[in-house]
Each structure stands twice: as C-alpha cells, then as structure tokens.
Coordinates of C-alpha atoms in Angstrom, one line a residue:
M27 CA -12.8 8.3 5.0
K28 CA -13.7 7.6 1.3
T29 CA -10.6 6.3 -0.3
E30 CA -11.8 3.7 -2.9
K31 CA -11.0 5.3 -6.2
A32 CA -14.3 4.2 -7.4
E33 CA -16.0 6.6 -5.4
Q34 CA -13.3 9.8 -6.5
A35 CA -14.6 9.6 -9.6
A36 CA -18.0 10.8 -8.9
K37 CA -16.0 14.0 -6.7
V38 CA -15.1 16.3 -9.4
E39 CA -17.1 19.0 -9.2
T40 CA -17.9 21.6 -11.6
K41 CA -19.1 25.2 -11.0
G42 CA -20.6 27.1 -14.4
D43 CA -21.8 25.5 -17.4
S44 CA -19.3 23.0 -18.3
P45 CA -15.8 21.6 -17.8
R46 CA -13.3 23.5 -18.9
K47 CA -11.4 21.3 -22.0
S48 CA -10.7 24.5 -24.1
R49 CA -8.9 27.6 -24.3
G50 CA -11.8 29.8 -25.9
A51 CA -12.8 33.2 -25.4
K52 CA -14.9 32.5 -22.3
A53 CA -13.3 32.3 -18.5
P54 CA -12.5 29.2 -17.1
V55 CA -15.0 28.2 -14.9
E56 CA -14.2 26.8 -11.4
R57 CA -13.6 22.4 -10.6
R58 CA -13.2 21.0 -7.5
F59 CA -11.4 17.8 -7.4
L60 CA -11.8 16.3 -3.8
G61 CA -9.4 13.6 -2.0
I62 CA -7.8 12.4 0.8
A63 CA -6.9 15.3 3.0
V64 CA -3.2 14.2 4.3
S65 CA -2.1 17.6 5.5
P66 CA -3.3 20.4 6.7
G67 CA -2.9 23.8 5.4
I68 CA -4.0 26.0 2.0
A69 CA -2.3 26.9 -1.1
I70 CA -2.5 29.7 -3.6
A71 CA -0.7 29.3 -6.7
P72 CA -0.2 28.4 -9.5
V73 CA 0.2 24.1 -10.8
Y74 CA 3.3 22.7 -11.5
D75 CA 2.6 19.4 -13.5
L76 CA 5.3 16.9 -13.1
T77 CA 4.7 13.2 -14.4
E78 CA 7.8 10.7 -14.9
A79 CA 8.7 9.0 -18.1
P80 CA 8.4 4.9 -17.9
A81 CA 11.1 3.2 -18.0
E82 CA 10.9 1.5 -21.6
A83 CA 11.7 -2.1 -20.6
P84 CA 9.6 -4.4 -23.4
R85 CA 9.5 -8.6 -21.9
R86 CA 13.2 -9.5 -23.8
S87 CA 14.3 -13.4 -24.1
I88 CA 18.5 -13.8 -24.1
P89 CA 20.2 -16.7 -25.7
E90 CA 22.5 -19.0 -22.9
S91 CA 25.5 -17.0 -24.1
E92 CA 24.4 -13.9 -22.2
V93 CA 23.1 -14.9 -19.1
E94 CA 26.1 -13.8 -16.9
A95 CA 26.2 -10.9 -18.8
E96 CA 22.3 -10.7 -17.4
R97 CA 23.7 -11.0 -14.3
Q98 CA 26.5 -8.6 -14.1
R99 CA 23.7 -6.1 -15.2
L100 CA 21.7 -6.9 -13.0
T101 CA 24.6 -6.9 -9.9
E102 CA 25.7 -3.4 -10.9
A103 CA 22.5 -1.7 -11.1
A104 CA 21.5 -3.3 -7.7
A105 CA 24.9 -1.7 -6.4
F106 CA 23.9 1.6 -8.1
S107 CA 20.8 1.6 -6.4
R108 CA 22.0 0.8 -2.9
K109 CA 24.4 4.0 -3.8
Q110 CA 21.0 6.7 -4.5
V111 CA 19.1 4.6 -1.6
S112 CA 22.3 5.5 0.5
K113 CA 22.4 9.2 -0.9
L114 CA 19.2 9.9 0.0
K115 CA 19.2 8.4 3.6
T116 CA 21.9 11.4 4.2
R117 CA 18.7 14.1 2.8
L118 CA 16.9 12.1 6.3
S119 CA 19.0 14.0 8.6
I120 CA 17.6 17.1 7.1
L121 CA 13.6 16.1 7.9
P122 CA 11.9 16.9 10.7
E123 CA 11.9 13.8 13.0
E124 CA 8.0 12.2 12.4
A125 CA 9.6 12.2 8.7
K126 CA 12.8 10.8 9.4
E127 CA 11.2 8.1 11.4
E128 CA 8.8 7.5 8.8
L129 CA 11.3 7.3 5.8
E130 CA 14.4 5.9 7.8
P131 CA 13.2 1.8 8.2
L132 CA 11.5 2.3 4.6
L133 CA 15.2 2.9 2.6
D134 CA 16.6 1.0 5.5
A135 CA 14.3 -2.1 4.4
Y136 CA 14.9 -0.7 0.4
V137 CA 19.1 -1.4 1.5
L138 CA 18.0 -5.5 2.1
M139 CA 16.7 -5.9 -0.4
L140 CA 18.9 -4.2 -3.0
G141 CA 21.2 -7.0 -1.4
N142 CA 20.6 -10.9 -1.5
S143 CA 17.3 -10.8 -0.9
R144 CA 14.8 -12.4 -2.3
L145 CA 13.7 -10.7 -5.2
L146 CA 17.5 -10.2 -6.5
R147 CA 18.1 -14.1 -5.7
N148 CA 14.9 -14.9 -7.7
A149 CA 15.6 -12.7 -10.6
R150 CA 19.0 -14.4 -11.0
R151 CA 17.7 -17.3 -11.0
R152 CA 15.0 -16.5 -13.5
I153 CA 17.7 -15.3 -16.0
G154 CA 19.1 -18.4 -16.3
D155 CA 16.5 -20.6 -16.4
E156 CA 13.9 -19.0 -18.1
L157 CA 16.5 -16.8 -20.6
L158 CA 14.9 -13.8 -19.5
S159 CA 17.0 -10.2 -20.1
A160 CA 17.4 -8.7 -16.4
E161 CA 14.4 -6.3 -16.7
T162 CA 12.1 -9.0 -17.6
A163 CA 13.2 -10.9 -14.6
V164 CA 13.4 -8.4 -12.2
S165 CA 9.6 -7.6 -12.9
D166 CA 7.9 -11.3 -13.5
E167 CA 9.9 -11.7 -9.8
A168 CA 8.2 -8.6 -8.6
D169 CA 5.3 -8.9 -9.0
S170 CA 5.6 -12.8 -7.9
I171 CA 6.4 -11.5 -4.8
A172 CA 3.6 -8.8 -4.6
A173 CA 0.7 -11.1 -6.0
A174 CA 2.4 -13.5 -3.2
I175 CA 1.9 -10.9 -0.8
L176 CA -1.4 -9.3 -1.4
T177 CA -2.9 -13.1 -0.9
T178 CA -1.7 -13.4 2.6
K179 CA -4.7 -13.6 4.5
D180 CA -4.2 -10.8 6.9
D181 CA -6.6 -8.3 8.1
D182 CA -4.0 -5.8 7.5
R183 CA -4.5 -5.1 4.3
Q184 CA -3.5 -1.2 4.4
G185 CA 0.0 -3.3 5.6
L186 CA -0.2 -5.6 3.0
N187 CA -0.4 -2.9 -0.4
R188 CA 2.8 -1.1 1.4
R189 CA 4.9 -3.9 1.4
A190 CA 3.6 -5.2 -2.1
Y191 CA 4.3 -1.3 -3.4
E192 CA 7.6 -1.6 -1.6
V193 CA 8.7 -4.8 -3.5
R194 CA 7.2 -2.8 -6.6
E195 CA 9.2 0.1 -5.9
I196 CA 12.4 -0.9 -5.6
A197 CA 12.0 -3.2 -9.0
R198 CA 11.1 -0.3 -10.5
R199 CA 14.3 2.0 -9.5
L200 CA 16.8 -1.3 -10.4
I201 CA 14.7 -1.4 -13.7
R202 CA 15.1 2.6 -14.2
N203 CA 18.8 1.8 -13.8
L204 CA 18.9 -1.5 -15.9
T205 CA 17.7 0.7 -18.9
A206 CA 19.7 4.1 -17.7
T207 CA 15.9 5.6 -17.1
P208 CA 16.4 8.9 -15.2
F209 CA 14.5 9.7 -12.8
R210 CA 12.0 13.3 -12.9
S211 CA 13.6 15.8 -11.2
L212 CA 11.4 17.4 -8.4
K213 CA 14.8 20.6 -8.4
E214 CA 11.9 21.7 -12.0
V215 CA 9.4 22.8 -9.2
P216 CA 9.3 26.4 -9.1
H217 CA 9.2 28.2 -5.6
G218 CA 5.5 28.4 -4.6
A219 CA 4.2 26.1 -6.6
I220 CA 1.4 23.2 -5.8
L221 CA 3.1 20.4 -7.5
V222 CA 0.5 17.8 -9.1
T223 CA 1.3 14.6 -10.1
D224 CA 0.3 11.0 -10.6
E225 CA 2.0 9.4 -7.3
L226 CA 4.4 10.9 -5.2
T227 CA 6.9 8.1 -3.9
P228 CA 8.4 8.4 0.0
A229 CA 11.5 8.8 -1.9
D230 CA 10.0 11.8 -3.7
A231 CA 8.3 13.2 -1.0
A232 CA 11.9 13.1 1.5
L233 CA 13.2 16.2 -2.0
L234 CA 10.6 17.9 -1.2
E235 CA 11.3 21.4 0.5
P236 CA 8.5 22.9 2.5
G237 CA 9.7 26.8 2.3
R238 CA 10.0 25.5 -1.7
V239 CA 6.5 23.7 -2.6
A240 CA 3.3 25.6 -1.7
G241 CA 1.2 22.2 -1.3
V242 CA 1.2 18.8 -3.1
A243 CA -1.7 17.0 -5.1
T244 CA -1.7 13.8 -6.6
E245 CA -4.1 11.1 -8.6
E246 CA -3.2 8.2 -6.7
G247 CA -2.6 7.6 -3.0
G248 CA -4.4 7.6 0.6
A249 CA -4.1 8.5 4.0
D250 CA -2.1 5.4 5.7
G251 CA 1.0 5.4 3.4
H252 CA 4.5 6.3 3.3
T253 CA 4.3 9.6 1.4
A254 CA 1.0 10.5 3.5
I255 CA 2.8 10.9 6.7
M256 CA 5.9 11.9 5.1
L257 CA 4.1 15.4 3.8
R258 CA 2.2 15.8 7.4
A259 CA 5.8 15.6 8.6
L260 CA 7.3 18.1 6.6
G261 CA 4.2 20.3 6.9
I262 CA 3.4 20.7 2.7
P263 CA -0.6 20.4 2.5
A264 CA -1.5 18.2 0.3
V265 CA -4.6 16.6 -0.8
L266 CA -3.8 12.9 -1.8
G267 CA -6.0 10.6 -4.6
C268 CA -7.7 13.6 -6.4
H269 CA -8.9 11.3 -9.6
G270 CA -8.8 12.9 -13.0
L271 CA -6.9 15.7 -11.9
T272 CA -3.5 15.1 -13.7
E273 CA -5.5 14.9 -16.8
A274 CA -7.7 18.6 -16.0
A275 CA -4.9 20.8 -15.1
Q276 CA -2.4 22.2 -17.2
R277 CA 1.2 23.8 -15.6
G278 CA 0.3 27.5 -14.6
D279 CA -3.5 26.7 -13.8
P280 CA -4.6 29.2 -10.6
A281 CA -5.3 27.3 -7.8
V282 CA -6.3 26.1 -4.2
L283 CA -5.1 23.4 -2.5
D284 CA -6.9 22.9 0.8
G285 CA -5.1 19.8 2.9
R286 CA -7.5 19.8 5.7
A287 CA -10.5 20.3 4.3
G288 CA -9.4 17.7 1.0
F289 CA -9.3 19.2 -2.4
L290 CA -8.4 21.2 -5.0
L291 CA -10.0 23.9 -7.1
L292 CA -8.7 24.4 -10.4
H293 CA -10.0 28.1 -11.6
P294 CA -11.2 28.9 -7.9
N295 CA -13.7 31.8 -8.0
A296 CA -13.5 34.9 -6.4
E297 CA -16.0 33.7 -3.7
S298 CA -13.8 30.4 -3.5
L299 CA -10.7 33.0 -3.3
A300 CA -11.2 34.9 -0.8
T301 CA -11.8 32.2 1.5
A302 CA -9.1 30.7 0.8
K303 CA -7.0 34.3 1.4
E304 CA -9.2 34.8 4.8
G305 CA -7.9 30.7 5.6
L306 CA -4.5 31.7 4.7
T307 CA -4.2 35.2 6.6
A308 CA -5.2 33.0 10.2
Q309 CA -2.7 30.5 9.4
A310 CA -0.6 33.7 9.1
R311 CA -1.8 34.6 12.5
E312 CA -0.9 31.4 13.7
K313 CA 2.3 31.3 12.7
S314 CA 3.1 35.0 13.8
R315 CA 2.1 34.4 17.5
L316 CA 4.3 31.3 17.9
S317 CA 7.3 32.9 16.7
R318 CA 6.5 35.4 19.7
L319 CA 6.5 33.2 21.4
R320 CA 10.4 32.9 20.8
S321 CA 11.7 35.7 23.1
L322 CA 10.2 34.7 25.8
P323 CA 10.7 31.8 28.7
A324 CA 9.2 27.8 28.6
E325 CA 8.4 28.9 32.2
T326 CA 4.9 28.0 34.0
T327 CA 2.3 29.8 35.6
D328 CA 3.9 29.0 39.2
G329 CA 7.5 29.7 37.7
E330 CA 8.7 26.7 37.1
K331 CA 11.4 26.8 34.8
V332 CA 11.5 24.6 31.9
E333 CA 14.1 23.9 29.4
L334 CA 13.3 23.0 25.6
Q335 CA 16.1 22.3 23.8
A336 CA 16.9 20.7 20.1
N337 CA 17.8 17.6 18.5
L338 CA 20.3 17.9 15.3
E339 CA 21.6 15.7 12.6
I340 CA 23.2 17.6 11.1
P341 CA 25.2 21.5 11.0
A342 CA 22.8 22.7 8.6
E343 CA 19.9 22.7 10.7
L344 CA 21.5 25.1 13.1
P345 CA 19.1 28.1 11.8
L346 CA 15.8 26.1 12.6
I347 CA 17.6 25.5 15.8
H348 CA 18.0 29.6 16.3
Q349 CA 14.8 30.6 14.9
A350 CA 12.8 28.1 16.7
G351 CA 14.0 29.6 19.8
A352 CA 15.8 26.2 21.6
E353 CA 18.0 26.3 24.8
G354 CA 20.6 24.3 23.6
I355 CA 20.7 20.9 22.0
G356 CA 19.7 18.3 23.3
L357 CA 20.6 15.7 21.4
L358 CA 23.6 16.5 18.7
R359 CA 23.4 12.8 16.9
T360 CA 26.5 12.4 15.4
E361 CA 26.0 9.1 12.7
F362 CA 26.0 12.0 10.1
L363 CA 30.1 12.4 10.2
F364 CA 30.1 8.4 9.6
M365 CA 27.3 7.8 6.6
N366 CA 28.2 7.5 2.7
R367 CA 31.8 7.5 3.4
E368 CA 33.9 4.9 2.4
D369 CA 36.9 5.8 5.1
L370 CA 36.6 7.1 8.4
P371 CA 36.4 10.3 9.2
D372 CA 39.7 11.1 12.0
E373 CA 40.1 13.7 14.8
D374 CA 40.5 16.7 13.1
A375 CA 37.8 16.0 10.2
Q376 CA 35.5 15.4 13.6
V377 CA 36.9 18.5 15.7
A378 CA 35.9 20.7 12.0
A379 CA 32.2 19.7 12.5
Y380 CA 31.8 19.7 16.8
R381 CA 33.7 22.9 16.4
S382 CA 30.9 24.7 14.2
V383 CA 28.0 23.6 15.9
V384 CA 29.0 24.2 20.1
E385 CA 30.3 27.6 18.2
A386 CA 27.0 28.5 16.0
M387 CA 25.0 28.0 19.7
A388 CA 27.3 30.6 21.6
G389 CA 27.2 29.5 24.9
H390 CA 24.1 27.2 24.5
C391 CA 24.7 23.3 26.2
V392 CA 25.1 21.5 23.2
T393 CA 24.9 17.4 23.9
I394 CA 26.9 15.6 21.9
R395 CA 26.0 11.8 21.5
V396 CA 29.1 9.2 20.3
L397 CA 28.4 7.0 17.5
D398 CA 25.4 4.9 17.9
W399 CA 25.5 2.4 15.0
G400 CA 24.4 -0.8 14.9
G401 CA 24.0 -3.8 11.9
E402 CA 21.0 -2.1 10.6
K403 CA 22.1 1.0 9.5
D404 CA 24.2 1.4 6.1
M405 CA 27.3 3.1 7.3
E406 CA 30.1 1.9 4.9
A407 CA 33.2 3.1 6.0
L408 CA 31.8 0.8 9.2
A409 CA 31.3 -2.3 7.0
Q410 CA 35.2 -3.0 7.2
G411 CA 36.6 -4.9 9.9
V412 CA 33.4 -4.2 12.9
P413 CA 32.8 -7.4 14.6
V414 CA 29.1 -7.8 14.3
S415 CA 26.5 -9.8 12.4
T416 CA 22.9 -8.1 11.2
G417 CA 22.1 -11.0 12.3
P418 CA 17.5 -11.8 12.2
N419 CA 17.6 -8.9 14.8
P420 CA 20.2 -6.3 14.6
A421 CA 18.5 -4.0 17.5
L422 CA 19.4 -6.9 19.6
G423 CA 22.7 -7.3 18.5
L424 CA 26.2 -5.4 18.7
R425 CA 25.0 -2.1 19.1
G426 CA 25.3 1.5 20.4
I427 CA 28.1 1.8 23.2
R428 CA 27.5 -2.1 22.9
L429 CA 30.0 -1.6 19.9
L430 CA 32.1 0.7 20.9
L431 CA 33.3 -1.0 24.1
K432 CA 34.2 -4.1 21.4
R433 CA 35.5 -0.7 18.7
P434 CA 37.4 1.5 21.9
E435 CA 39.4 3.3 19.6
L436 CA 36.4 4.6 17.3
L437 CA 35.5 5.8 21.2
E438 CA 38.8 7.1 22.2
E439 CA 38.9 9.3 18.5
Q440 CA 35.4 10.9 19.5
F441 CA 35.8 11.4 22.8
A442 CA 38.9 13.5 22.0
A443 CA 37.8 15.6 19.0
I444 CA 35.0 16.4 21.5
L445 CA 37.1 16.9 23.9
R446 CA 39.2 19.8 22.5
V447 CA 36.4 21.6 21.6
A448 CA 34.9 21.4 25.3
P449 CA 36.4 25.1 25.9
L450 CA 34.6 26.4 23.1
G451 CA 30.9 26.5 25.3
D452 CA 29.0 24.2 27.5
V453 CA 29.3 20.0 25.9
R454 CA 28.1 17.4 27.5
I455 CA 29.3 13.7 26.3
L456 CA 25.9 11.3 25.8
L457 CA 26.4 6.9 25.6
P458 CA 23.9 5.4 23.5
M459 CA 22.2 2.1 23.9
V460 CA 23.2 1.9 28.0
T461 CA 21.8 -1.6 29.6
V462 CA 24.1 -1.8 33.3
P463 CA 26.6 0.2 35.2
D464 CA 29.3 -1.3 34.0
E465 CA 29.3 0.0 29.8
V466 CA 29.2 3.0 31.5
A467 CA 32.1 2.7 34.0
A468 CA 33.9 1.4 31.2
A469 CA 33.5 4.1 28.7
R470 CA 34.6 6.9 31.4
D471 CA 37.9 4.9 31.9
I472 CA 38.5 5.7 28.2
Y473 CA 37.5 9.2 28.3
E474 CA 39.9 10.0 31.4
R475 CA 42.4 8.0 29.5
V476 CA 41.9 9.9 26.8
A477 CA 41.5 13.1 28.2
K478 CA 45.2 12.7 30.5
R479 CA 46.3 11.8 26.8
L480 CA 45.5 15.2 25.2
R481 CA 46.8 17.2 27.9
R482 CA 50.2 15.4 28.0
R483 CA 50.1 16.4 24.2
G484 CA 49.8 19.6 25.5
E485 CA 45.2 20.2 24.4
T486 CA 43.6 23.2 26.3
L487 CA 41.4 21.1 28.1
P488 CA 38.7 22.0 30.7
E489 CA 39.9 22.0 34.2
K490 CA 35.9 20.2 35.2
L491 CA 35.8 17.8 32.0
P492 CA 32.5 17.8 30.2
P493 CA 29.6 15.4 31.9
L494 CA 29.2 11.8 30.9
G495 CA 25.6 10.7 30.5
A496 CA 23.4 7.8 29.7
M497 CA 20.9 7.3 27.2
I498 CA 18.3 5.1 28.9
E499 CA 16.4 3.4 26.1
T500 CA 15.9 -0.1 27.2
P501 CA 13.2 -1.9 30.0
G502 CA 16.7 -2.8 31.8
A503 CA 18.6 0.7 31.5
A504 CA 15.4 1.9 33.2
L505 CA 14.7 -0.2 36.2
A506 CA 18.5 -0.2 36.4
A507 CA 18.5 3.5 36.8
D508 CA 19.5 3.5 40.5
A509 CA 23.1 1.8 39.5
I510 CA 23.5 3.5 36.2
A511 CA 22.5 7.1 38.3
L512 CA 26.0 6.2 40.5
E513 CA 28.3 6.2 37.3
A514 CA 26.8 8.5 35.0
D515 CA 26.2 12.4 35.2
F516 CA 22.9 13.0 33.9
F517 CA 20.1 11.0 31.9
A518 CA 18.6 11.6 28.5
I519 CA 15.6 8.9 28.0
G520 CA 15.0 7.8 24.7
T521 CA 11.1 7.2 24.8
N522 CA 11.1 5.9 20.5
D523 CA 13.4 2.7 21.2
L524 CA 12.0 2.1 25.1
A525 CA 8.8 2.1 23.9
M526 CA 10.0 -0.3 21.5
Y527 CA 12.1 -2.7 23.2
T528 CA 9.3 -2.4 26.1
L529 CA 6.4 -3.2 24.0
A530 CA 8.9 -5.5 21.3
V531 CA 7.2 -3.4 18.7
D532 CA 9.1 -2.3 15.5
R533 CA 6.6 0.6 14.2
A534 CA 8.0 -0.2 11.0
E535 CA 6.2 -4.0 10.8
A536 CA 2.7 -3.0 9.5
D537 CA 1.8 -6.8 11.3
V538 CA 2.3 -5.0 15.0
A539 CA 2.7 -0.8 14.2
H540 CA -0.9 -0.4 16.1
L541 CA 0.1 -1.6 19.1
Y542 CA 3.2 0.7 19.7
D543 CA 2.4 2.8 22.3
P544 CA 4.4 5.2 24.2
L545 CA 1.3 5.5 26.8
H546 CA 1.6 2.3 27.5
P547 CA 1.5 2.4 31.0
A548 CA 4.8 0.5 31.2
V549 CA 6.4 2.7 28.8
L550 CA 5.4 5.5 31.7
R551 CA 5.9 3.4 34.9
L552 CA 9.8 3.1 33.0
V553 CA 10.2 6.6 32.2
Q554 CA 8.8 7.0 35.8
F555 CA 11.4 4.7 37.4
A556 CA 14.4 6.7 35.4
T557 CA 13.2 10.0 36.1
E558 CA 12.8 9.2 40.1
A559 CA 16.7 7.5 40.1
A560 CA 17.6 10.4 38.7
L561 CA 15.8 13.0 41.2
R562 CA 16.8 11.4 43.8
L563 CA 20.8 12.3 43.1
R564 CA 19.4 15.7 42.3
M565 CA 21.2 14.9 38.5
P566 CA 19.8 16.2 35.1
C567 CA 17.5 14.3 33.5
S568 CA 15.3 15.2 30.0
V569 CA 13.5 13.2 27.4
C570 CA 14.4 13.3 24.0
G571 CA 12.3 11.5 22.5
E572 CA 9.0 12.2 20.1
M573 CA 7.0 12.3 23.5
A574 CA 8.9 15.3 24.1
G575 CA 7.6 16.9 20.8
N576 CA 3.6 16.4 21.9
P577 CA 2.2 19.2 23.8
S578 CA -0.5 17.2 24.8
L579 CA 2.3 15.3 26.9
V580 CA 4.0 18.4 28.7
P581 CA 1.2 18.2 31.5
L582 CA 2.3 14.3 32.4
L583 CA 6.4 14.3 31.9
L584 CA 5.9 17.8 33.9
G585 CA 4.3 15.5 36.6
L586 CA 6.5 13.1 36.9
G587 CA 9.8 15.5 37.6
I588 CA 11.0 16.2 34.2
R589 CA 12.4 19.5 33.0
A590 CA 14.3 19.2 30.5
L591 CA 12.7 18.0 26.7
S592 CA 14.6 17.6 23.7
M593 CA 12.6 17.7 20.5
N594 CA 12.7 18.0 16.6
A595 CA 13.3 22.4 16.0
S596 CA 9.7 22.7 14.9
A597 CA 8.3 21.6 17.8
I598 CA 9.5 23.8 20.2
P599 CA 7.0 26.9 20.1
R600 CA 4.0 24.7 20.4
V601 CA 5.5 23.0 23.8
K602 CA 6.5 25.9 24.6
Q603 CA 3.2 27.6 24.6
A604 CA 1.9 24.2 26.7
V605 CA 4.8 24.8 29.0
R606 CA 3.2 28.9 29.6
V607 CA -0.2 27.7 30.4
L608 CA 0.5 24.3 33.0
D609 CA 0.7 24.7 36.8
I610 CA 3.2 22.8 38.5
D611 CA 0.4 21.1 41.6
D612 CA -1.7 20.7 38.7
C613 CA 0.7 18.7 36.3
A614 CA 1.8 16.4 39.2
R615 CA -2.0 15.7 40.0
F616 CA -2.6 15.0 36.5
A617 CA 0.4 12.5 36.9
R618 CA -0.3 10.7 39.9
R619 CA -4.0 9.9 38.2
V620 CA -2.5 9.3 35.0
M621 CA 0.2 6.4 36.6
E622 CA -3.1 4.9 38.5
Q623 CA -4.6 3.7 35.3
S624 CA -3.5 0.2 33.8
D625 CA -5.5 0.9 30.6
P626 CA -3.6 2.6 28.2
A627 CA -7.3 3.8 26.3
R628 CA -7.9 5.1 29.3
I629 CA -4.9 7.5 30.1
A630 CA -5.2 8.9 25.9
E631 CA -8.9 9.7 27.5
L632 CA -7.3 11.4 30.5
V633 CA -4.4 13.3 28.3
D634 CA -6.3 14.2 25.5
G635 CA -8.9 16.3 28.3
F636 CA -6.2 17.5 30.5
G637 CA -7.3 21.3 31.3
K638 CA -11.0 20.9 29.0
H639 CA -12.9 20.8 32.4

C-alpha cells in the first residue's frame, strides 16, 4: 500500500487532451486521483469542498504585567476545550460500536491533555519564563512535545505519528479557542454530496451522518489513523491521501468515489459512470438481500434458535434497532443519563428514560446495565464526592459494581427506577465489572430492599422481580464463574474488556495494540469456562462484546454453547445470515478443534477457513 506523499504526487491521471484548469466551451476531461482506500463503497455525487480557516495567531511577546492575565486566558481556553470534547463524547452514543471503541479512548486522552498535563503546565511556564502570549506558548510547547515523540527510538512509527498528531490537535483546539476562531461546520455539507477536504480529524468524522454524506476524500491521511477507522466504522465510502485533489476540485463538480479501489474521479466520462452505476446496483442488491433477513428467524439449518439482540447507547438509536430486526436489547448502557450534566438524574428522570426504551421494544427483552463508571470517564455529575482517584491505571481501580457498592445510593435509585418500569415489559438488570460472588450477593440485598420499599409506598412491581445478572469481563470473574453463577440469574460475557484484562493490553496504546487479540487461546478458554458454568445451571449466557458482531466468529461461539449474541444493530443482518447456514454439530466439532490449538495465528487461520473447504 502506497502511503508516501511523493508517490501520491504521481498518481493524478488524466483521460483526455489536458487537465481541466479552466472552464471553456470544451467539456471538462475526466481526472482520476488515486489515494488510500480506507472504507469500501461507491458514491456518485457532486463534490463539496470544505476548508477550515486557520487560526490567526502570530508569535507574540507580552510584558511581565500581563503574565497572570495570559495564564488565565489559557485556563479558560482549556476549560472551554474540555466542554467541547465532553459534548463531542455525547455523540459517541449514536455511533457504531467500532467507531465508539476507536474514538472514546482518544477523547479520554484529549480530556487528560486539557487537564494538568505536560502541555498545559509547560505552556504556563513559558508564559512566565519567556514572556510569551498563551497562543505562542501552546504552539511552542506542542512542537517541542511532538518533536520529542517523533525522535523516540521505536519501530512503531505509525504509533509515534499518531501520538504526535494528538498533541498537535489539542494545541490546535486551544489556539482556535484562544483566538475565538470558529471551527468549520460540517452541517453545511449538503445531503448526498462527496465531502472533499484537506484533512479530516477524528472529531470531524464523528460529526458526519452516514445517511447524509455520500463519501469522503481528503488530501492528507492514511489507512491506519483514527480517522480512517472512524470512517470504516461509520460505513462512509472514503479515500484518503489524494494528492492534488483539493486544488483541482471545485464545489459542484460531478465525481465518482470508489472506497474499495481507492480513487476519486472528477468529471467521470460515460464509461466510468456506467461502471460506477453497476457497482452501486450491486451494493443495493446486497443491502436489499440483507434487509430481507429482517423478518426471518435466526435459526441454524438443524433448527437451533439463536437470539440476536442489540447494544443500545441512547434511546435515539431505537429506530436502527427496529430496522435491523433485533429481538431485544442485550445491553442498554445507562451512562448517557449521567454524561455532560452537573447534577445526578433523579429517580423520575431515570424512569422516563427507561420507560421510553421498554415501551418501544414492545415486549422484547431489555437488559439494562446499571451505571458503569470509573475514574477514566468524564462525568461531571459524579465528580463531586465520589471516592475515586483516576490514578495511574483507572481500569484497575474503583469502577463498575465496586463504585456502586461504595455509593449505594446511586445503585438504589437506579434499581428503583428500573423496577418501576419492569411491569411494562420484559426487563433484566445487569451488574458491570463483577469479580467475586459477594458483589452480586451485596447488590441483590440492596435490590430486594429497594423492591420492598417500593411496594410499601404503593408502586406496582412484577410478582417475580426481574433477573439480576453479572457481566463477565475479567479473568477472575470467568475463573470464578461457577461460584458467581450461584448468585446471579444470567451471564453476559463482555469480550472486549475480558480480552483487555486477560492480555494486559490497552488498544488505545499504540505500543501494545497489536497484542490485543480476542482469538488468543487464553481469552477463548475463559469464554468457554464461563459459558460452561452457566450451561451446567441451565442459566442464560450471552456474549455482548465485539466478538458477537463478527459473522466469522459465529460458528465458534455457537460451538462453545452460546445461544444469545448482543451487538451493534448494524451487524445483526450479517450475523443472522451467518447463523442461518450453520449446523450446530458442525459448530461443536469446529469449536473442539479450535480449543485444541495454542497458537492465535493458527486459530485465526481456522476461523477464516471455516466452511471454505
């Protein structure tokens, strides 16, 4: 794959007598811009070029009398930038799971950099020591940090480049806010257009609406950056690194973008247009074929029923869940109720939110996970009075059920709100980050106490309380699954965190991200152990991590005994398609063969080759 800009410079091809530079009587000729294919799909649409005016921040010195005023300006700009990033995090809840997984750690890193970070500490020092304006101090310090990162002796150049980019991106945001320079508005992009721009940041990509933007082509960028991953997750056809495109493209120019082949055509000729239309037709047929699966059961060829449910971030996603044909909600994350607010939602506010979801699902199961919050997440409403420190590794600190048992009033209020909507449908409650049976037992004591209190005050509750389940997300929980199963009513295996904790790998850390592998035999054995513990007690057990939404992993999961999968709604049609051609006996034999392996590469090879021989 070609990524060097020098190589891109030679990639502008012209079909005709000469490149189009002026508009005369002669029809414009087709121009082909080759780039890096990052998100498959074809778009035929006019281009819409969108540039962002740079912030005017010339180098400026200040008198000593203005030092404190400049430092205050920087403090205010950092606070405003944090609010912007926090607002952007609310957008995560309506993004596909892969996009959320990519952007959330990045935004968390941005929040940290906008706090008491090296960037801000040293920028404040430069203001006083070097008598620089806030803008100049931020720019100089960001350049210094980025240069230090890039000169690090490390074979992972892509990871170093990403980290340097992140520092510069935060500096760019600070400088724009210091100079009151507005950010470009992606709302200007008309429906059905191909967005052409010099560069697209991950934050920009998060604001794109897949149903509105036909495609994206940029001058800069590569296949491994955050933006590329975001665009793939959003399903927007995209080609990055098209050198010379922004200079050549004019707003309204007809274009064809092919995100699989990696090119954009300006002023496509009749032959190219016909080929692109054939590709669009094939895309539409595939989409139609998948949509027809909506009304068909997720059932194997030998009649084994598999429950396909959706993960839900916020109620606004409900139409997508219905369109996908989900049989329920396997994981309703309730963090949206607590994000970006200064006060905690009261019981009635929570009741209203849960009621909207339960009623919309019209009798289908809704599994509501109580608040999963840890020190690494930005929740202003919980920042006061929560006995937690982010520490060097918040993922190993006070989070999930640990925090809720420290703050039982939070858990009590959430239990009360869920119990009040339970008569309206099929509701289950899920406890996050369980590691020992005692945590489930303690939560159940609170749960039953809340139910008695509600009945005393006259609330109508189901005669049998909704099931109380445990998320299996750590090696300890998986290995203690037999004991936890005696306290819990069901299991939900969160394979994302399970893989992270098992392999000691943070996917947001470029140095170790390549070690993250859900097909590592240790991860698979823990999934198997937890599943078998549930099966021995005939207790429901689902998988709700990214593995659930990967069609190629369906045979393995079914072979291990899983019969319920919860995933991003967009993944359901392809997973259902995979289920409907499988035979359970074949899956069981395949799973036994996989579990005999000790090499992750060999396991991946077997998974990829299933059904192809």
